[in-house]
Amino acid sequence: SYFQWLPLPGECSGRAFEALAAEKGVRVYGSERFSVGNIDNGHFARLVTSSPASTGELRNGLEIIKRCYLDFTRDEPAYII
């Protein structure tokens, strides 16, 4: 698959994570964009891994996403490698 779903911590919404990542220069999409009707589909971010031009660009983007994730988990243990 060319994209992955990242489960978000606690009460972090996909929209909030999307906004923070955009501030840092990385585009992800919150799962709310893919909802139909009034269904709560959880708190996820959709990561597209096929668009970076190089492995270095992908690595840099993933490091930024990791930092964004950790911003939302200050009070929770995080297990992102």
mmCIF file with all atom_site columns, N, CA, C and O in Angstrom, residues 23-71:
data_model
loop_
_atom_site.group_PDB
_atom_site.id
_atom_site.type_symbol
_atom_site.label_atom_id
_atom_site.label_alt_id
_atom_site.label_comp_id
_atom_site.label_asym_id
_atom_site.label_entity_id
_atom_site.label_seq_id
_atom_site.pdbx_PDB_ins_code
_atom_site.Cartn_x
_atom_site.Cartn_y
_atom_site.Cartn_z
_atom_site.occupancy
_atom_site.B_iso_or_equiv
_atom_site.pdbx_formal_charge
_atom_site.auth_seq_id
_atom_site.auth_comp_id
_atom_site.auth_asym_id
_atom_site.auth_atom_id
_atom_site.pdbx_PDB_model_num
ATOM 1   N N  . GLU A 1 23 ? 2.074   22.855 9.893  1.00 0.00 ? 23 GLU A N  1
ATOM 2   C CA . GLU A 1 23 ? 2.913   23.932 10.452 1.00 0.00 ? 23 GLU A CA 1
ATOM 3   C C  . GLU A 1 23 ? 4.392   23.603 10.319 1.00 0.00 ? 23 GLU A C  1
ATOM 4   O O  . GLU A 1 23 ? 5.222   24.486 10.143 1.00 0.00 ? 23 GLU A O  1
ATOM 5   N N  . LYS A 1 24 ? 4.710   22.313 10.425 1.00 0.00 ? 24 LYS A N  1
ATOM 6   C CA . LYS A 1 24 ? 6.103   21.851 10.379 1.00 0.00 ? 24 LYS A CA 1
ATOM 7   C C  . LYS A 1 24 ? 6.563   21.513 8.964  1.00 0.00 ? 24 LYS A C  1
ATOM 8   O O  . LYS A 1 24 ? 7.680   21.075 8.754  1.00 0.00 ? 24 LYS A O  1
ATOM 9   N N  . GLY A 1 25 ? 5.663   21.670 7.980  1.00 0.00 ? 25 GLY A N  1
ATOM 10  C CA . GLY A 1 25 ? 6.044   21.452 6.591  1.00 0.00 ? 25 GLY A CA 1
ATOM 11  C C  . GLY A 1 25 ? 5.757   20.080 6.018  1.00 0.00 ? 25 GLY A C  1
ATOM 12  O O  . GLY A 1 25 ? 6.259   19.740 4.958  1.00 0.00 ? 25 GLY A O  1
ATOM 13  N N  . VAL A 1 26 ? 4.950   19.280 6.719  1.00 0.00 ? 26 VAL A N  1
ATOM 14  C CA . VAL A 1 26 ? 4.614   17.938 6.247  1.00 0.00 ? 26 VAL A CA 1
ATOM 15  C C  . VAL A 1 26 ? 3.098   17.838 6.083  1.00 0.00 ? 26 VAL A C  1
ATOM 16  O O  . VAL A 1 26 ? 2.349   18.249 6.964  1.00 0.00 ? 26 VAL A O  1
ATOM 17  N N  . ARG A 1 27 ? 2.668   17.285 4.972  1.00 0.00 ? 27 ARG A N  1
ATOM 18  C CA . ARG A 1 27 ? 1.232   17.132 4.734  1.00 0.00 ? 27 ARG A CA 1
ATOM 19  C C  . ARG A 1 27 ? 0.801   15.709 5.042  1.00 0.00 ? 27 ARG A C  1
ATOM 20  O O  . ARG A 1 27 ? 1.316   14.746 4.483  1.00 0.00 ? 27 ARG A O  1
ATOM 21  N N  . VAL A 1 28 ? -0.131  15.595 5.968  1.00 0.00 ? 28 VAL A N  1
ATOM 22  C CA . VAL A 1 28 ? -0.817  14.336 6.271  1.00 0.00 ? 28 VAL A CA 1
ATOM 23  C C  . VAL A 1 28 ? -2.307  14.660 6.266  1.00 0.00 ? 28 VAL A C  1
ATOM 24  O O  . VAL A 1 28 ? -2.689  15.830 6.284  1.00 0.00 ? 28 VAL A O  1
ATOM 25  N N  . TYR A 1 29 ? -3.138  13.638 6.246  1.00 0.00 ? 29 TYR A N  1
ATOM 26  C CA . TYR A 1 29 ? -4.580  13.863 6.276  1.00 0.00 ? 29 TYR A CA 1
ATOM 27  C C  . TYR A 1 29 ? -5.177  13.175 7.484  1.00 0.00 ? 29 TYR A C  1
ATOM 28  O O  . TYR A 1 29 ? -4.904  12.001 7.735  1.00 0.00 ? 29 TYR A O  1
ATOM 29  N N  . GLY A 1 30 ? -5.993  13.909 8.229  1.00 0.00 ? 30 GLY A N  1
ATOM 30  C CA . GLY A 1 30 ? -6.712  13.328 9.352  1.00 0.00 ? 30 GLY A CA 1
ATOM 31  C C  . GLY A 1 30 ? -7.804  12.401 8.853  1.00 0.00 ? 30 GLY A C  1
ATOM 32  O O  . GLY A 1 30 ? -8.374  12.609 7.779  1.00 0.00 ? 30 GLY A O  1
ATOM 33  N N  . SER A 1 31 ? -8.108  11.392 9.652  1.00 0.00 ? 31 SER A N  1
ATOM 34  C CA . SER A 1 31 ? -9.095  10.393 9.237  1.00 0.00 ? 31 SER A CA 1
ATOM 35  C C  . SER A 1 31 ? -10.489 10.993 9.060  1.00 0.00 ? 31 SER A C  1
ATOM 36  O O  . SER A 1 31 ? -11.310 10.430 8.334  1.00 0.00 ? 31 SER A O  1
ATOM 37  N N  . GLU A 1 32 ? -10.748 12.150 9.656  1.00 0.00 ? 32 GLU A N  1
ATOM 38  C CA . GLU A 1 32 ? -12.062 12.779 9.506  1.00 0.00 ? 32 GLU A CA 1
ATOM 39  C C  . GLU A 1 32 ? -12.369 13.096 8.043  1.00 0.00 ? 32 GLU A C  1
ATOM 40  O O  . GLU A 1 32 ? -13.522 13.108 7.638  1.00 0.00 ? 32 GLU A O  1
ATOM 41  N N  . ARG A 1 33 ? -11.339 13.341 7.253  1.00 0.00 ? 33 ARG A N  1
ATOM 42  C CA . ARG A 1 33 ? -11.534 13.638 5.824  1.00 0.00 ? 33 ARG A CA 1
ATOM 43  C C  . ARG A 1 33 ? -12.156 12.463 5.074  1.00 0.00 ? 33 ARG A C  1
ATOM 44  O O  . ARG A 1 33 ? -12.713 12.634 3.996  1.00 0.00 ? 33 ARG A O  1
ATOM 45  N N  . PHE A 1 34 ? -12.036 11.264 5.634  1.00 0.00 ? 34 PHE A N  1
ATOM 46  C CA . PHE A 1 34 ? -12.493 10.062 4.952  1.00 0.00 ? 34 PHE A CA 1
ATOM 47  C C  . PHE A 1 34 ? -13.759 9.486  5.572  1.00 0.00 ? 34 PHE A C  1
ATOM 48  O O  . PHE A 1 34 ? -14.188 8.400  5.205  1.00 0.00 ? 34 PHE A O  1
ATOM 49  N N  . SER A 1 35 ? -14.372 10.233 6.490  1.00 0.00 ? 35 SER A N  1
ATOM 50  C CA . SER A 1 35 ? -15.608 9.793  7.141  1.00 0.00 ? 35 SER A CA 1
ATOM 51  C C  . SER A 1 35 ? -16.800 10.042 6.241  1.00 0.00 ? 35 SER A C  1
ATOM 52  O O  . SER A 1 35 ? -16.829 11.006 5.479  1.00 0.00 ? 35 SER A O  1
ATOM 53  N N  . VAL A 1 36 ? -17.771 9.189  6.359  1.00 0.00 ? 36 VAL A N  1
ATOM 54  C CA . VAL A 1 36 ? -19.030 9.361  5.646  1.00 0.00 ? 36 VAL A CA 1
ATOM 55  C C  . VAL A 1 36 ? -20.123 9.475  6.693  1.00 0.00 ? 36 VAL A C  1
ATOM 56  O O  . VAL A 1 36 ? -20.237 8.636  7.579  1.00 0.00 ? 36 VAL A O  1
ATOM 57  N N  . GLY A 1 37 ? -20.894 10.547 6.604  1.00 0.00 ? 37 GLY A N  1
ATOM 58  C CA . GLY A 1 37 ? -21.963 10.748 7.571  1.00 0.00 ? 37 GLY A CA 1
ATOM 59  C C  . GLY A 1 37 ? -21.420 11.165 8.919  1.00 0.00 ? 37 GLY A C  1
ATOM 60  O O  . GLY A 1 37 ? -20.387 11.814 9.020  1.00 0.00 ? 37 GLY A O  1
ATOM 61  N N  . ASN A 1 38 ? -22.107 10.754 9.971  1.00 0.00 ? 38 ASN A N  1
ATOM 62  C CA . ASN A 1 38 ? -21.725 11.126 11.336 1.00 0.00 ? 38 ASN A CA 1
ATOM 63  C C  . ASN A 1 38 ? -20.991 10.003 12.053 1.00 0.00 ? 38 ASN A C  1
ATOM 64  O O  . ASN A 1 38 ? -21.062 9.871  13.257 1.00 0.00 ? 38 ASN A O  1
ATOM 65  N N  . ILE A 1 39 ? -20.289 9.199  11.314 1.00 0.00 ? 39 ILE A N  1
ATOM 66  C CA . ILE A 1 39 ? -19.580 8.060  11.898 1.00 0.00 ? 39 ILE A CA 1
ATOM 67  C C  . ILE A 1 39 ? -18.217 8.521  12.410 1.00 0.00 ? 39 ILE A C  1
ATOM 68  O O  . ILE A 1 39 ? -17.454 9.152  11.689 1.00 0.00 ? 39 ILE A O  1
ATOM 69  N N  . ASP A 1 40 ? -17.942 8.205  13.679 1.00 0.00 ? 40 ASP A N  1
ATOM 70  C CA . ASP A 1 40 ? -16.628 8.508  14.247 1.00 0.00 ? 40 ASP A CA 1
ATOM 71  C C  . ASP A 1 40 ? -15.700 7.351  13.904 1.00 0.00 ? 40 ASP A C  1
ATOM 72  O O  . ASP A 1 40 ? -15.880 6.240  14.385 1.00 0.00 ? 40 ASP A O  1
ATOM 73  N N  . ASN A 1 41 ? -14.728 7.601  13.047 1.00 0.00 ? 41 ASN A N  1
ATOM 74  C CA . ASN A 1 41 ? -13.832 6.521  12.630 1.00 0.00 ? 41 ASN A CA 1
ATOM 75  C C  . ASN A 1 41 ? -12.525 6.520  13.402 1.00 0.00 ? 41 ASN A C  1
ATOM 76  O O  . ASN A 1 41 ? -11.535 5.997  12.943 1.00 0.00 ? 41 ASN A O  1
ATOM 77  N N  . GLY A 1 42 ? -12.521 7.101  14.572 1.00 0.00 ? 42 GLY A N  1
ATOM 78  C CA . GLY A 1 42 ? -11.332 7.070  15.403 1.00 0.00 ? 42 GLY A CA 1
ATOM 79  C C  . GLY A 1 42 ? -10.384 8.213  15.110 1.00 0.00 ? 42 GLY A C  1
ATOM 80  O O  . GLY A 1 42 ? -10.688 9.119  14.342 1.00 0.00 ? 42 GLY A O  1
ATOM 81  N N  . HIS A 1 43 ? -9.263  8.157  15.728 1.00 0.00 ? 43 HIS A N  1
ATOM 82  C CA . HIS A 1 43 ? -8.267  9.214  15.611 1.00 0.00 ? 43 HIS A CA 1
ATOM 83  C C  . HIS A 1 43 ? -7.034  8.659  14.902 1.00 0.00 ? 43 HIS A C  1
ATOM 84  O O  . HIS A 1 43 ? -6.210  7.988  15.516 1.00 0.00 ? 43 HIS A O  1
ATOM 85  N N  . PHE A 1 44 ? -6.934  8.973  13.624 1.00 0.00 ? 44 PHE A N  1
ATOM 86  C CA . PHE A 1 44 ? -5.837  8.471  12.800 1.00 0.00 ? 44 PHE A CA 1
ATOM 87  C C  . PHE A 1 44 ? -5.333  9.570  11.873 1.00 0.00 ? 44 PHE A C  1
ATOM 88  O O  . PHE A 1 44 ? -6.058  10.512 11.565 1.00 0.00 ? 44 PHE A O  1
ATOM 89  N N  . ALA A 1 45 ? -4.092  9.415  11.429 1.00 0.00 ? 45 ALA A N  1
ATOM 90  C CA . ALA A 1 45 ? -3.540  10.263 10.375 1.00 0.00 ? 45 ALA A CA 1
ATOM 91  C C  . ALA A 1 45 ? -3.137  9.343  9.235  1.00 0.00 ? 45 ALA A C  1
ATOM 92  O O  . ALA A 1 45 ? -2.579  8.266  9.454  1.00 0.00 ? 45 ALA A O  1
ATOM 93  N N  . ARG A 1 46 ? -3.442  9.767  8.032  1.00 0.00 ? 46 ARG A N  1
ATOM 94  C CA . ARG A 1 46 ? -3.079  8.989  6.846  1.00 0.00 ? 46 ARG A CA 1
ATOM 95  C C  . ARG A 1 46 ? -1.752  9.502  6.315  1.00 0.00 ? 46 ARG A C  1
ATOM 96  O O  . ARG A 1 46 ? -1.618  10.682 5.985  1.00 0.00 ? 46 ARG A O  1
ATOM 97  N N  . LEU A 1 47 ? -0.759  8.624  6.262  1.00 0.00 ? 47 LEU A N  1
ATOM 98  C CA . LEU A 1 47 ? 0.574   8.971  5.793  1.00 0.00 ? 47 LEU A CA 1
ATOM 99  C C  . LEU A 1 47 ? 0.801   8.363  4.421  1.00 0.00 ? 47 LEU A C  1
ATOM 100 O O  . LEU A 1 47 ? 0.713   7.151  4.262  1.00 0.00 ? 47 LEU A O  1
ATOM 101 N N  . VAL A 1 48 ? 1.079   9.193  3.438  1.00 0.00 ? 48 VAL A N  1
ATOM 102 C CA . VAL A 1 48 ? 1.385   8.706  2.094  1.00 0.00 ? 48 VAL A CA 1
ATOM 103 C C  . VAL A 1 48 ? 2.905   8.608  1.990  1.00 0.00 ? 48 VAL A C  1
ATOM 104 O O  . VAL A 1 48 ? 3.611   9.590  2.160  1.00 0.00 ? 48 VAL A O  1
ATOM 105 N N  . THR A 1 49 ? 3.390   7.411  1.711  1.00 0.00 ? 49 THR A N  1
ATOM 106 C CA . THR A 1 49 ? 4.840   7.194  1.677  1.00 0.00 ? 49 THR A CA 1
ATOM 107 C C  . THR A 1 49 ? 5.381   7.020  0.263  1.00 0.00 ? 49 THR A C  1
ATOM 108 O O  . THR A 1 49 ? 6.562   6.759  0.093  1.00 0.00 ? 49 THR A O  1
ATOM 109 N N  . SER A 1 50 ? 4.547   7.221  -0.729 1.00 0.00 ? 50 SER A N  1
ATOM 110 C CA . SER A 1 50 ? 5.011   7.042  -2.108 1.00 0.00 ? 50 SER A CA 1
ATOM 111 C C  . SER A 1 50 ? 5.379   8.358  -2.788 1.00 0.00 ? 50 SER A C  1
ATOM 112 O O  . SER A 1 50 ? 5.949   8.343  -3.873 1.00 0.00 ? 50 SER A O  1
ATOM 113 N N  . SER A 1 51 ? 5.090   9.495  -2.160 1.00 0.00 ? 51 SER A N  1
ATOM 114 C CA . SER A 1 51 ? 5.321   10.768 -2.841 1.00 0.00 ? 51 SER A CA 1
ATOM 115 C C  . SER A 1 51 ? 6.682   11.422 -2.612 1.00 0.00 ? 51 SER A C  1
ATOM 116 O O  . SER A 1 51 ? 7.079   12.262 -3.408 1.00 0.00 ? 51 SER A O  1
ATOM 117 N N  . PRO A 1 52 ? 7.439   11.086 -1.557 1.00 0.00 ? 52 PRO A N  1
ATOM 118 C CA . PRO A 1 52 ? 8.746   11.725 -1.402 1.00 0.00 ? 52 PRO A CA 1
ATOM 119 C C  . PRO A 1 52 ? 9.675   11.417 -2.582 1.00 0.00 ? 52 PRO A C  1
ATOM 120 O O  . PRO A 1 52 ? 9.649   10.323 -3.141 1.00 0.00 ? 52 PRO A O  1
ATOM 121 N N  . ALA A 1 53 ? 10.491  12.403 -2.927 1.00 0.00 ? 53 ALA A N  1
ATOM 122 C CA . ALA A 1 53 ? 11.396  12.271 -4.074 1.00 0.00 ? 53 ALA A CA 1
ATOM 123 C C  . ALA A 1 53 ? 12.599  11.371 -3.777 1.00 0.00 ? 53 ALA A C  1
ATOM 124 O O  . ALA A 1 53 ? 13.224  10.852 -4.694 1.00 0.00 ? 53 ALA A O  1
ATOM 125 N N  . SER A 1 54 ? 12.924  11.211 -2.490 1.00 0.00 ? 54 SER A N  1
ATOM 126 C CA . SER A 1 54 ? 14.095  10.413 -2.137 1.00 0.00 ? 54 SER A CA 1
ATOM 127 C C  . SER A 1 54 ? 13.890  9.770  -0.767 1.00 0.00 ? 54 SER A C  1
ATOM 128 O O  . SER A 1 54 ? 13.000  10.156 -0.015 1.00 0.00 ? 54 SER A O  1
ATOM 129 N N  . THR A 1 55 ? 14.757  8.813  -0.468 1.00 0.00 ? 55 THR A N  1
ATOM 130 C CA . THR A 1 55 ? 14.712  8.178  0.847  1.00 0.00 ? 55 THR A CA 1
ATOM 131 C C  . THR A 1 55 ? 15.005  9.199  1.941  1.00 0.00 ? 55 THR A C  1
ATOM 132 O O  . THR A 1 55 ? 14.390  9.167  3.008  1.00 0.00 ? 55 THR A O  1
ATOM 133 N N  . GLY A 1 56 ? 15.924  10.125 1.670  1.00 0.00 ? 56 GLY A N  1
ATOM 134 C CA . GLY A 1 56 ? 16.248  11.163 2.650  1.00 0.00 ? 56 GLY A CA 1
ATOM 135 C C  . GLY A 1 56 ? 15.059  12.061 2.940  1.00 0.00 ? 56 GLY A C  1
ATOM 136 O O  . GLY A 1 56 ? 14.819  12.424 4.096  1.00 0.00 ? 56 GLY A O  1
ATOM 137 N N  . GLU A 1 57 ? 14.317  12.406 1.905  1.00 0.00 ? 57 GLU A N  1
ATOM 138 C CA . GLU A 1 57 ? 13.127  13.233 2.092  1.00 0.00 ? 57 GLU A CA 1
ATOM 139 C C  . GLU A 1 57 ? 12.065  12.481 2.898  1.00 0.00 ? 57 GLU A C  1
ATOM 140 O O  . GLU A 1 57 ? 11.429  13.050 3.783  1.00 0.00 ? 57 GLU A O  1
ATOM 141 N N  . LEU A 1 58 ? 11.902  11.193 2.617  1.00 0.00 ? 58 LEU A N  1
ATOM 142 C CA . LEU A 1 58 ? 10.963  10.373 3.384  1.00 0.00 ? 58 LEU A CA 1
ATOM 143 C C  . LEU A 1 58 ? 11.395  10.305 4.845  1.00 0.00 ? 58 LEU A C  1
ATOM 144 O O  . LEU A 1 58 ? 10.591  10.499 5.752  1.00 0.00 ? 58 LEU A O  1
ATOM 145 N N  . ARG A 1 59 ? 12.671  10.055 5.082  1.00 0.00 ? 59 ARG A N  1
ATOM 146 C CA . ARG A 1 59 ? 13.191  9.963  6.452  1.00 0.00 ? 59 ARG A CA 1
ATOM 147 C C  . ARG A 1 59 ? 12.968  11.275 7.203  1.00 0.00 ? 59 ARG A C  1
ATOM 148 O O  . ARG A 1 59 ? 12.521  11.283 8.352  1.00 0.00 ? 59 ARG A O  1
ATOM 149 N N  . ASN A 1 60 ? 13.253  12.399 6.554  1.00 0.00 ? 60 ASN A N  1
ATOM 150 C CA . ASN A 1 60 ? 13.055  13.702 7.174  1.00 0.00 ? 60 ASN A CA 1
ATOM 151 C C  . ASN A 1 60 ? 11.582  13.926 7.517  1.00 0.00 ? 60 ASN A C  1
ATOM 152 O O  . ASN A 1 60 ? 11.247  14.387 8.615  1.00 0.00 ? 60 ASN A O  1
ATOM 153 N N  . GLY A 1 61 ? 10.694  13.587 6.584  1.00 0.00 ? 61 GLY A N  1
ATOM 154 C CA . GLY A 1 61 ? 9.260   13.744 6.841  1.00 0.00 ? 61 GLY A CA 1
ATOM 155 C C  . GLY A 1 61 ? 8.790   12.884 7.998  1.00 0.00 ? 61 GLY A C  1
ATOM 156 O O  . GLY A 1 61 ? 8.009   13.328 8.846  1.00 0.00 ? 61 GLY A O  1
ATOM 157 N N  . LEU A 1 62 ? 9.284   11.654 8.063  1.00 0.00 ? 62 LEU A N  1
ATOM 158 C CA . LEU A 1 62 ? 8.900   10.767 9.163  1.00 0.00 ? 62 LEU A CA 1
ATOM 159 C C  . LEU A 1 62 ? 9.438   11.256 10.500 1.00 0.00 ? 62 LEU A C  1
ATOM 160 O O  . LEU A 1 62 ? 8.775   11.105 11.534 1.00 0.00 ? 62 LEU A O  1
ATOM 161 N N  . GLU A 1 63 ? 10.620  11.852 10.510 1.00 0.00 ? 63 GLU A N  1
ATOM 162 C CA . GLU A 1 63 ? 11.151  12.431 11.752 1.00 0.00 ? 63 GLU A CA 1
ATOM 163 C C  . GLU A 1 63 ? 10.273  13.586 12.224 1.00 0.00 ? 63 GLU A C  1
ATOM 164 O O  . GLU A 1 63 ? 10.015  13.736 13.420 1.00 0.00 ? 63 GLU A O  1
ATOM 165 N N  . ILE A 1 64 ? 9.807   14.403 11.295 1.00 0.00 ? 64 ILE A N  1
ATOM 166 C CA . ILE A 1 64 ? 8.917   15.512 11.643 1.00 0.00 ? 64 ILE A CA 1
ATOM 167 C C  . ILE A 1 64 ? 7.599   14.969 12.196 1.00 0.00 ? 64 ILE A C  1
ATOM 168 O O  . ILE A 1 64 ? 7.090   15.453 13.214 1.00 0.00 ? 64 ILE A O  1
ATOM 169 N N  . ILE A 1 65 ? 7.062   13.942 11.550 1.00 0.00 ? 65 ILE A N  1
ATOM 170 C CA . ILE A 1 65 ? 5.820   13.333 12.027 1.00 0.00 ? 65 ILE A CA 1
ATOM 171 C C  . ILE A 1 65 ? 6.018   12.752 13.416 1.00 0.00 ? 65 ILE A C  1
ATOM 172 O O  . ILE A 1 65 ? 5.163   12.884 14.296 1.00 0.00 ? 65 ILE A O  1
ATOM 173 N N  . LYS A 1 66 ? 7.165   12.138 13.655 1.00 0.00 ? 66 LYS A N  1
ATOM 174 C CA . LYS A 1 66 ? 7.463   11.588 14.985 1.00 0.00 ? 66 LYS A CA 1
ATOM 175 C C  . LYS A 1 66 ? 7.464   12.691 16.036 1.00 0.00 ? 66 LYS A C  1
ATOM 176 O O  . LYS A 1 66 ? 6.874   12.540 17.110 1.00 0.00 ? 66 LYS A O  1
ATOM 177 N N  . ARG A 1 67 ? 8.093   13.821 15.732 1.00 0.00 ? 67 ARG A N  1
ATOM 178 C CA . ARG A 1 67 ? 8.112   14.937 16.686 1.00 0.00 ? 67 ARG A CA 1
ATOM 179 C C  . ARG A 1 67 ? 6.708   15.474 16.937 1.00 0.00 ? 67 ARG A C  1
ATOM 180 O O  . ARG A 1 67 ? 6.357   15.810 18.073 1.00 0.00 ? 67 ARG A O  1
ATOM 181 N N  . CYS A 1 68 ? 5.899   15.553 15.894 1.00 0.00 ? 68 CYS A N  1
ATOM 182 C CA . CYS A 1 68 ? 4.507   15.999 16.051 1.00 0.00 ? 68 CYS A CA 1
ATOM 183 C C  . CYS A 1 68 ? 3.753   15.030 16.962 1.00 0.00 ? 68 CYS A C  1
ATOM 184 O O  . CYS A 1 68 ? 3.023   15.449 17.860 1.00 0.00 ? 68 CYS A O  1
ATOM 185 N N  . TYR A 1 69 ? 3.945   13.744 16.731 1.00 0.00 ? 69 TYR A N  1
ATOM 186 C CA . TYR A 1 69 ? 3.287   12.719 17.546 1.00 0.00 ? 69 TYR A CA 1
ATOM 187 C C  . TYR A 1 69 ? 3.695   12.881 19.009 1.00 0.00 ? 69 TYR A C  1
ATOM 188 O O  . TYR A 1 69 ? 2.856   12.857 19.907 1.00 0.00 ? 69 TYR A O  1
ATOM 189 N N  . LEU A 1 70 ? 4.981   13.059 19.233 1.00 0.00 ? 70 LEU A N  1
ATOM 190 C CA . LEU A 1 70 ? 5.471   13.195 20.607 1.00 0.00 ? 70 LEU A CA 1
ATOM 191 C C  . LEU A 1 70 ? 4.942   14.455 21.280 1.00 0.00 ? 70 LEU A C  1
ATOM 192 O O  . LEU A 1 70 ? 4.773   14.472 22.497 1.00 0.00 ? 70 LEU A O  1
ATOM 193 N N  . ASP A 1 71 ? 4.659   15.502 20.504 1.00 0.00 ? 71 ASP A N  1
ATOM 194 C CA . ASP A 1 71 ? 4.047   16.710 21.068 1.00 0.00 ? 71 ASP A CA 1
ATOM 195 C C  . ASP A 1 71 ? 2.701   16.403 21.711 1.00 0.00 ? 71 ASP A C  1
ATOM 196 O O  . ASP A 1 71 ? 2.304   17.063 22.666 1.00 0.00 ? 71 ASP A O  1
#
